XYZ file of C-alpha atoms in Angstrom:
228
model
C 4.999 -24.275 3.247
C 3.511 -21.264 5.221
C 0.650 -19.501 3.981
C 2.968 -16.236 3.630
C 4.659 -18.293 0.938
C 2.279 -19.959 -0.559
C 0.827 -16.875 -1.263
C 4.086 -15.323 -2.925
C 4.734 -18.183 -5.087
C 0.803 -17.955 -6.172
C 1.587 -14.811 -7.248
C 4.178 -15.672 -9.064
C 2.787 -17.930 -11.266
C 0.434 -14.506 -12.812
C 1.825 -13.413 -16.271
C 3.726 -9.769 -15.933
C 1.636 -6.987 -17.148
C 2.598 -2.722 -17.159
C 5.600 -1.699 -14.785
C 5.171 -4.616 -12.542
C 8.905 -5.630 -12.681
C 9.708 -4.361 -9.586
C 6.991 -5.627 -7.570
C 7.779 -8.946 -9.318
C 10.983 -8.986 -7.642
C 9.780 -8.197 -4.340
C 7.686 -11.415 -4.398
C 10.370 -13.555 -6.088
C 12.233 -12.479 -2.913
C 9.858 -13.260 -0.809
C 9.262 -16.892 -2.163
C 13.240 -17.497 -2.102
C 12.994 -17.495 1.626
C 10.978 -20.644 1.726
C 12.205 -23.067 4.800
C 14.010 -20.031 6.467
C 13.157 -19.391 10.233
C 11.103 -15.953 10.350
C 13.200 -13.569 12.512
C 11.592 -11.540 15.609
C 8.831 -9.340 14.222
C 7.742 -11.566 11.889
C 4.755 -14.142 12.540
C 2.790 -16.672 10.218
C -0.967 -16.048 11.428
C -2.490 -14.049 8.905
C 0.096 -14.288 6.298
C 1.038 -11.159 4.437
C -2.324 -9.904 4.221
C -1.893 -8.443 7.450
C 0.637 -5.941 6.203
C -0.308 -2.360 5.063
C 2.933 -2.513 2.774
C 2.091 -5.714 1.180
C -1.274 -4.841 0.540
C -0.219 -1.708 -0.904
C 2.291 -4.047 -3.020
C -0.713 -5.404 -4.615
C -2.573 -2.324 -4.693
C 0.385 -0.715 -7.008
C 0.451 -4.073 -9.181
C -3.465 -4.275 -10.040
C -3.561 -0.223 -10.806
C -0.231 -0.892 -13.252
C -1.846 -4.096 -14.888
C -4.938 -2.002 -15.168
C -3.091 0.828 -16.859
C -1.073 -1.253 -19.231
C -4.670 -3.117 -20.381
C -5.612 0.778 -20.596
C -2.927 1.958 -23.094
C -3.077 -1.067 -24.965
C -6.721 -0.247 -26.029
C -8.017 1.321 -29.254
C -9.918 4.579 -30.032
C -10.976 6.781 -27.275
C -9.444 4.875 -24.116
C -10.201 7.949 -22.063
C -13.915 7.337 -21.936
C -13.530 3.910 -21.135
C -14.964 2.306 -18.607
C -11.246 0.237 -18.248
C -9.917 3.554 -18.017
C -12.255 5.190 -15.427
C -11.881 2.047 -13.376
C -7.598 2.281 -13.293
C -7.867 6.247 -12.814
C -10.679 5.639 -9.717
C -8.513 3.256 -8.197
C -5.663 5.364 -8.600
C -7.387 8.157 -7.281
C -8.696 6.749 -4.357
C -6.424 4.208 -3.379
C -3.428 4.140 -5.211
C -2.033 7.911 -4.567
C -3.176 8.049 -0.901
C -2.173 5.013 0.317
C 0.813 4.431 -1.181
C 2.168 7.634 -0.158
C 1.078 7.034 3.155
C 2.867 3.924 3.627
C 5.977 5.869 2.473
C 5.172 8.687 4.895
C 4.358 6.556 7.753
C 6.823 4.139 7.729
C 9.784 6.306 7.034
C 8.292 8.916 10.129
C 8.479 6.275 12.499
C 11.702 4.333 11.333
C 13.371 7.671 11.916
C 12.232 8.109 15.429
C 13.126 3.976 16.376
C 12.995 1.580 14.068
C 12.308 -1.004 16.390
C 8.417 0.399 16.406
C 7.830 -0.315 13.120
C 10.744 -2.641 11.534
C 13.093 -4.079 14.057
C 16.453 -4.730 13.049
C 16.349 -8.255 12.913
C 14.218 -7.978 10.466
C 17.475 -6.862 8.314
C 18.795 -10.287 8.232
C 15.598 -12.079 6.513
C 15.084 -8.645 4.317
C 18.247 -7.061 3.247
C 18.141 -2.976 2.587
C 17.508 -2.761 -0.819
C 14.182 -4.814 -0.449
C 13.279 -2.723 2.186
C 13.507 0.705 0.089
C 11.857 -1.511 -2.777
C 8.744 -1.957 -0.434
C 9.097 1.553 1.082
C 10.705 4.318 -1.132
C 10.538 3.293 -4.749
C 6.599 3.709 -4.584
C 7.310 7.559 -3.605
C 8.995 8.371 -7.037
C 6.462 6.291 -9.064
C 3.392 7.933 -7.791
C 4.699 11.235 -8.112
C 5.887 10.412 -11.557
C 2.390 9.038 -12.615
C 0.433 12.059 -11.475
C 2.529 14.594 -13.016
C 2.696 12.537 -16.419
C -0.803 11.344 -16.833
C -4.145 13.021 -15.857
C -6.827 11.422 -13.944
C -10.505 11.067 -13.600
C -11.270 11.769 -9.736
C -14.729 10.752 -7.944
C -16.581 13.401 -5.684
C -14.304 13.781 -2.448
C -17.233 12.885 -0.324
C -17.704 9.532 -1.987
C -13.325 9.097 -2.173
C -13.283 10.092 1.932
C -16.024 7.379 2.415
C -14.137 4.879 0.095
C -11.207 5.416 2.455
C -12.560 5.471 5.323
C -14.516 2.084 5.273
C -11.443 0.158 3.945
C -9.519 1.832 6.915
C -12.032 0.745 9.816
C -11.675 -2.896 7.687
C -8.037 -2.692 8.005
C -8.463 -1.727 11.645
C -10.608 -4.303 12.380
C -8.569 -7.249 10.927
C -5.207 -6.155 12.742
C -7.057 -6.385 16.055
C -8.683 -9.237 14.993
C -4.790 -10.448 14.513
C -3.958 -9.411 17.864
C -7.022 -10.803 19.300
C -6.018 -14.328 17.790
C -2.583 -14.589 18.753
C -1.606 -12.016 21.413
C 0.736 -10.037 19.069
C -0.024 -6.774 17.166
C 1.055 -6.612 13.548
C 3.335 -3.527 14.423
C 5.363 -3.285 17.517
C 4.123 0.238 18.139
C 0.760 -0.970 18.533
C 1.453 -2.218 21.703
C 2.153 0.987 23.722
C -1.742 2.173 22.894
C -4.534 2.183 25.278
C -7.742 1.438 23.969
C -8.196 5.351 23.547
C -5.198 5.908 21.955
C -5.555 3.098 19.237
C -8.755 4.973 18.037
C -7.286 8.509 18.456
C -3.903 6.968 15.857
C -6.515 5.545 13.419
C -8.402 8.755 13.269
C -4.550 10.651 12.703
C -3.929 8.074 9.703
C -6.815 8.490 8.478
C -6.868 12.227 8.372
C -3.614 12.301 6.990
C -4.684 9.504 4.291
C -7.624 11.951 3.549
C -5.323 15.262 3.188
C -3.199 12.762 0.874
C -6.184 12.119 -1.591
C -6.983 15.816 -1.489
C -3.472 16.807 -2.030
C -3.417 14.411 -5.061
C -6.731 15.745 -6.576
C -5.243 19.093 -6.040
C -2.204 18.734 -8.113
C -4.102 16.651 -10.683
C -6.374 19.834 -11.272
C -3.481 22.501 -11.004
C -1.342 20.496 -13.710
C -4.314 19.580 -15.808
C -6.074 22.520 -15.612
C -9.600 20.723 -15.335
C -11.703 18.959 -12.432
C -12.321 15.645 -13.931
C -15.221 13.947 -11.580
C -17.720 11.203 -12.360
């Protein structure tokens, strides 16, 4: 069994928490692919950990798990360390990264799907799963930020954290490419070294703007700037 499927099955053994039913359905569908030949565009090396969509899936599962645990607390849960940790995860990573995955994926898909999600994958992942991974997260994040106030860190600290994670992910997909000679995303093979850096900086700018947007929306809706 591939590392990719082993990871999916290990996640299935975890108990459900919070609003993670959709994420669990996605993972169950991945595990059900055991024994099937991978289509062009998907390769085993690095498992699912090389795909930002999968990492975002784990991120959202972790956030909603913490949110569920926070809701079960008694007393002034808004001041608890667990609630602050949950809000920090949502503010710095959950909202900007989740929105980034949706917006970038569908922007590239609309231009030329072969650059990000080749048609050959449709036989392996049905369209509903594509939407489960790249569409449904959008209304869920919008509902979360509209219906619930969140603690936000200082912008400089948040952007620094996002940048460090971004550099780590870029280094990881470059390592995958150097190891097997295949880019995680077909789009990347068309960039020169300078172009790749430019594309990365553009993406980081978009993620930063999404973070600031979340911060501003949180402030406007709840009429307070909550930072720590």
